[in-house]
Amino acid sequence: MGFSKGTSMTTTYRAFVLSKDGDTVGAAIQHRNMSTLGDGNVTIRVAWSSINYKDGLATLSKGGIVRDYPRVPGIDLSGIVTESSDARFKEGESVLVTGFGTGVSHDGGYAEYARVPGDWVIRCPENLSPREAMIFGTAGFTAALAIQRLEHQGIKPESGPILVTGASGGVGSMAISMLSKLGYEVHASTGKTAEHNYLKQLGASIILSRDDVSTQGRPLEKEKWAGAVDQVGGDTLSWILSTLKYEGAVACTGLTGGVKFRSTVMPLLLRGVSVLGVDSVMYPASSRATLWQRIAGELRPDHLELIAEELDLEHIAPVLQQILKGNIRGRRIVKLD
């Protein structure tokens, strides 16, 4: 289907749609009428989306993500405004959307068109194309938020090394690249020995195995890290807390290793360490544009294309299963246009 400049000549659009029958979630590409677009005051011709762990969870009946069906998943999208009753956005502008209800309670990016509230929309920085915006997507935005939280704790490149766990995934890849760009010494942990060279190309100076960072030890181990970006949770987070340097901090960005962790108050009381929560979903809209400008500028990795691999709408389903198994390196971006 070809795109027109606006929506007036377009009556249908293609979308990857999830539906539920009992405890089974099915997926299919459908041709939908434009009248099925979600509520909102900004209509976007979607050019790019991306694959995130949360999108994979959306395909599971007990994934805790989607509660009403049918639903178009895809928590990220970017493209061109085709219609807007929001004075902040005009037809023809390049925009991006991440977080809020996108792809969860509101139809998301795996479709040729989307309609969303203007408060969710960010104008693409001048030096960031819609395609590049989706290489970052929620993963890049989350990594940038984690770094910002560590910086607010006073952690600087001269403070010492930063550990990044789940390093070969989207958030991990972005965090390594961004931290390295800022001048930090980055240590990365992964369970994938085949990805060591990839992580070094992104800027990691030392690679640790998954076992190295998840051992059950003493409440306080030898001080190693000024900070950490943890995508794993579980036992890994417990171990990180025991190994942070005095007044160190860990930014928690994920739960691939489990939602529970065990620790004591000893690292908090004797080393003054901090546990920093990172939420990219409801992060205030008023602050998002500023952080996206930084992502497009000083945080932009030198090897951005190394992190990305493209696919089209027809190949989304198997990749959503692969990301749940931890088999995706870096970022997968979905071409819609």
XYZ file of C-alpha atoms in Angstrom:
337
model
C 0.000 0.000 0.000
C 1.389 3.406 -0.907
C 1.272 6.343 1.450
C -0.343 9.666 0.605
C 0.801 12.915 2.179
C -2.213 12.974 4.465
C -4.807 10.438 5.491
C -7.723 11.684 3.417
C -6.945 9.400 0.450
C -5.936 6.448 2.618
C -8.681 4.115 3.785
C -6.722 1.114 5.085
C -3.347 0.363 6.598
C -1.396 -2.768 7.468
C -0.797 -3.692 11.094
C 0.666 -6.538 13.142
C -2.209 -7.346 15.492
C -2.344 -9.482 18.638
C -5.592 -11.235 19.519
C -6.465 -13.537 22.405
C -8.515 -16.717 22.466
C -8.701 -18.157 25.964
C -5.105 -18.453 27.179
C -3.636 -18.262 23.678
C -2.349 -15.052 22.124
C -2.221 -15.095 18.332
C -0.643 -12.653 15.908
C -1.452 -11.769 12.317
C -0.886 -9.001 9.808
C -4.200 -7.371 9.029
C -5.509 -4.676 6.740
C -7.406 -2.339 9.032
C -9.669 0.589 8.348
C -8.358 4.017 9.291
C -11.351 4.361 11.601
C -9.721 1.778 13.900
C -6.834 4.090 14.796
C -6.613 4.808 18.510
C -7.706 7.926 20.332
C -5.460 10.936 20.065
C -4.948 14.233 18.297
C -1.782 13.454 16.288
C -1.820 10.981 13.385
C 1.560 9.619 12.317
C 2.591 7.754 9.187
C 4.900 5.289 10.869
C 8.251 4.830 9.147
C 10.116 2.847 11.815
C 9.525 0.937 15.024
C 11.697 -1.404 17.091
C 11.730 -4.675 19.018
C 11.934 -4.507 22.799
C 11.769 -7.131 25.547
C 8.445 -5.621 26.590
C 7.095 -6.229 23.075
C 8.042 -9.863 23.449
C 6.193 -10.062 26.773
C 3.121 -8.640 25.023
C 2.815 -11.891 23.046
C 2.423 -13.951 26.242
C -1.027 -14.467 27.734
C 0.452 -14.019 31.216
C 3.132 -11.524 30.231
C 1.454 -8.789 32.273
C 1.715 -6.242 29.454
C -1.427 -6.227 27.282
C -4.778 -6.520 29.029
C -7.240 -5.761 26.254
C -7.321 -7.161 22.735
C -7.031 -6.842 19.822
C -3.872 -4.781 20.223
C -1.152 -3.501 17.915
C 2.090 -3.873 19.913
C 5.278 -1.861 19.484
C 6.194 0.471 22.344
C 8.313 2.662 20.027
C 7.523 4.416 16.770
C 8.781 7.232 14.591
C 7.569 8.805 11.387
C 5.874 11.807 9.819
C 2.859 13.722 11.120
C 0.006 13.477 8.610
C -2.692 15.153 10.663
C -2.695 17.087 13.928
C -5.123 19.128 15.989
C -2.331 19.742 18.512
C -0.787 23.154 17.834
C 2.664 21.855 18.848
C 2.923 19.534 15.829
C 2.403 20.223 12.156
C 1.870 18.033 9.119
C 5.163 16.887 7.629
C 7.219 17.035 10.850
C 9.392 14.100 11.904
C 8.409 12.820 15.338
C 8.960 9.909 17.695
C 6.939 8.241 20.431
C 8.196 5.987 23.241
C 6.587 4.901 26.475
C 3.273 5.914 28.054
C 0.580 3.502 26.782
C 2.077 2.917 23.351
C 1.737 -0.730 22.330
C 0.299 -1.646 25.733
C -3.047 0.055 26.380
C -2.962 1.976 23.104
C -2.143 0.689 19.605
C 1.560 1.027 18.945
C 4.267 1.065 16.332
C 3.797 -2.194 14.410
C 1.471 -0.532 11.915
C 1.729 1.802 8.965
C -0.257 4.466 10.845
C -0.730 5.391 14.486
C -2.793 8.014 16.291
C -1.656 9.129 19.748
C -2.125 11.970 22.238
C 0.104 14.936 21.532
C 1.561 14.766 25.044
C 3.279 11.507 24.052
C 4.928 12.945 20.942
C 8.485 14.271 20.699
C 9.789 16.167 17.690
C 12.897 14.436 16.328
C 16.036 16.475 16.985
C 17.356 18.032 13.776
C 20.385 15.746 13.683
C 18.390 12.560 14.360
C 16.442 10.833 11.592
C 13.309 8.745 12.351
C 15.355 5.622 11.579
C 18.129 6.602 13.972
C 15.545 7.493 16.613
C 14.372 3.886 16.554
C 17.892 2.479 16.816
C 17.835 4.230 20.182
C 14.141 3.774 20.979
C 13.130 2.817 24.504
C 16.426 0.963 25.000
C 18.534 4.017 24.247
C 16.242 6.294 26.207
C 16.438 3.958 29.207
C 20.245 3.808 29.006
C 20.408 7.598 28.858
C 18.113 7.879 31.885
C 20.299 5.441 33.811
C 23.400 7.471 33.036
C 21.624 10.678 34.017
C 20.655 9.157 37.375
C 24.230 8.040 38.031
C 25.487 11.514 37.157
C 23.012 13.083 39.581
C 24.601 10.921 42.289
C 27.905 12.620 41.525
C 29.452 9.717 39.625
C 31.963 10.909 37.024
C 34.469 9.183 34.711
C 37.211 9.765 37.284
C 35.115 8.034 39.978
C 36.033 4.599 38.662
C 34.738 1.846 36.368
C 31.070 1.336 35.584
C 29.646 -2.174 35.277
C 26.985 -2.873 32.635
C 25.108 -6.175 32.935
C 23.044 -7.846 30.238
C 25.576 -6.126 28.055
C 24.763 -7.519 24.610
C 21.061 -6.564 24.729
C 19.538 -3.288 23.641
C 19.874 -1.328 26.893
C 23.276 -2.860 27.612
C 24.649 -2.084 24.153
C 23.431 1.493 24.373
C 24.733 1.995 27.914
C 28.220 0.740 26.998
C 28.345 2.954 23.913
C 27.097 6.070 25.691
C 29.266 5.645 28.784
C 32.327 5.048 26.633
C 31.517 8.159 24.603
C 31.450 10.183 27.832
C 34.870 8.892 28.855
C 33.939 6.257 31.447
C 35.853 3.010 31.867
C 33.201 0.407 31.094
C 33.205 -3.213 32.244
C 30.558 -5.445 30.676
C 29.074 -8.777 31.715
C 27.436 -11.265 29.360
C 26.647 -14.934 29.159
C 27.507 -14.966 25.454
C 31.193 -15.573 24.766
C 30.593 -15.011 21.041
C 29.741 -11.351 21.743
C 32.993 -10.337 23.438
C 34.414 -8.694 20.331
C 31.127 -6.851 19.719
C 31.173 -5.439 23.256
C 34.773 -4.307 22.910
C 33.890 -2.556 19.650
C 31.177 -0.673 21.537
C 33.723 0.497 24.121
C 33.901 -2.108 26.903
C 37.448 -2.463 28.237
C 36.886 -5.601 30.338
C 34.390 -8.432 29.746
C 33.058 -10.575 32.598
C 31.005 -13.749 32.396
C 27.481 -14.022 33.743
C 28.746 -16.268 36.552
C 31.281 -13.630 37.594
C 28.522 -11.219 38.564
C 25.937 -13.485 40.173
C 27.805 -15.371 42.889
C 26.342 -15.682 46.375
C 28.894 -14.002 48.612
C 29.285 -11.924 51.735
C 27.177 -8.818 52.464
C 30.249 -6.742 51.591
C 32.760 -7.866 48.983
C 35.817 -6.046 47.672
C 34.926 -2.611 46.271
C 34.974 -2.729 42.476
C 32.581 -0.324 40.767
C 31.806 3.364 41.060
C 28.461 2.581 39.494
C 26.495 0.048 37.527
C 23.708 -0.152 34.964
C 21.900 -3.393 35.723
C 19.528 -4.933 33.205
C 19.329 -8.272 35.027
C 18.075 -7.893 38.596
C 17.843 -11.008 40.784
C 21.092 -12.427 42.162
C 23.131 -10.142 39.915
C 21.715 -7.027 41.563
C 22.411 -8.549 44.988
C 26.052 -9.104 44.054
C 26.441 -5.630 42.554
C 25.298 -4.002 45.802
C 27.998 -5.854 47.739
C 30.741 -4.747 45.334
C 29.991 -1.056 44.821
C 32.582 1.455 45.937
C 31.943 3.962 48.705
C 29.004 6.202 47.643
C 28.564 4.140 44.498
C 25.192 3.551 42.868
C 23.412 1.028 40.688
C 20.764 2.126 38.168
C 18.196 -0.661 37.811
C 16.809 -0.939 34.280
C 15.571 -4.516 33.863
C 14.518 -7.839 35.308
C 15.677 -10.550 32.915
C 17.274 -12.391 35.850
C 14.234 -12.142 38.119
C 12.124 -9.610 39.978
C 13.428 -10.474 43.456
C 16.836 -9.840 44.967
C 18.348 -10.463 48.400
C 20.633 -8.097 50.214
C 21.383 -6.540 53.573
C 21.511 -2.930 54.672
C 25.288 -3.218 55.093
C 26.221 -1.682 51.696
C 23.841 1.206 52.385
C 25.013 1.894 55.934
C 28.741 1.201 55.652
C 29.408 2.372 52.083
C 26.565 4.795 51.489
C 25.580 3.151 48.219
C 22.338 3.932 46.371
C 19.828 1.872 44.424
C 18.366 4.000 41.628
C 15.141 3.052 39.883
C 14.868 3.862 36.179
C 11.441 4.214 34.550
C 11.239 5.227 30.909
C 7.471 4.684 30.552
C 6.017 7.572 32.547
C 9.072 9.831 32.578
C 7.659 13.387 32.431
C 6.954 14.616 28.929
C 8.343 18.035 29.858
C 11.822 16.495 30.346
C 11.826 13.988 27.485
C 12.702 16.407 24.699
C 15.765 17.651 26.597
C 17.079 14.120 27.081
C 16.444 13.252 23.419
C 18.538 16.266 22.424
C 21.369 14.895 24.541
C 20.931 11.422 23.026
C 21.255 12.927 19.558
C 24.331 14.876 20.655
C 26.969 13.986 23.231
C 25.518 10.543 23.991
C 25.319 9.461 20.356
C 27.568 6.381 19.890
C 30.319 6.452 17.297
C 29.240 2.995 16.095
C 25.465 3.417 16.076
C 24.931 1.222 13.021
C 26.851 -1.629 14.651
C 24.034 -1.942 17.170
C 21.168 -2.105 14.654
C 19.691 -4.700 12.320
C 16.605 -4.120 10.151
C 13.541 -6.269 9.566
C 10.081 -5.750 8.094
C 6.546 -6.272 9.352
C 6.378 -9.855 8.085
C 9.338 -10.974 10.216
C 8.346 -9.514 13.591
C 6.782 -12.629 15.145
C 9.885 -14.872 15.340
C 12.056 -12.015 16.593
C 9.627 -11.358 19.450
C 10.160 -14.951 20.544
C 13.932 -14.672 20.182
C 14.170 -11.590 22.385
C 12.337 -13.408 25.184
C 15.001 -16.124 25.014
C 17.806 -13.577 25.162
C 18.924 -14.352 21.623
C 18.919 -10.800 20.242
C 22.099 -8.748 20.089
C 21.766 -4.986 20.161
C 18.689 -3.537 18.520
C 16.215 -4.727 15.877
C 14.424 -1.948 14.056
C 11.252 -2.480 12.030
C 10.833 -0.755 8.682
C 7.215 0.186 7.966
C 7.521 2.762 5.154
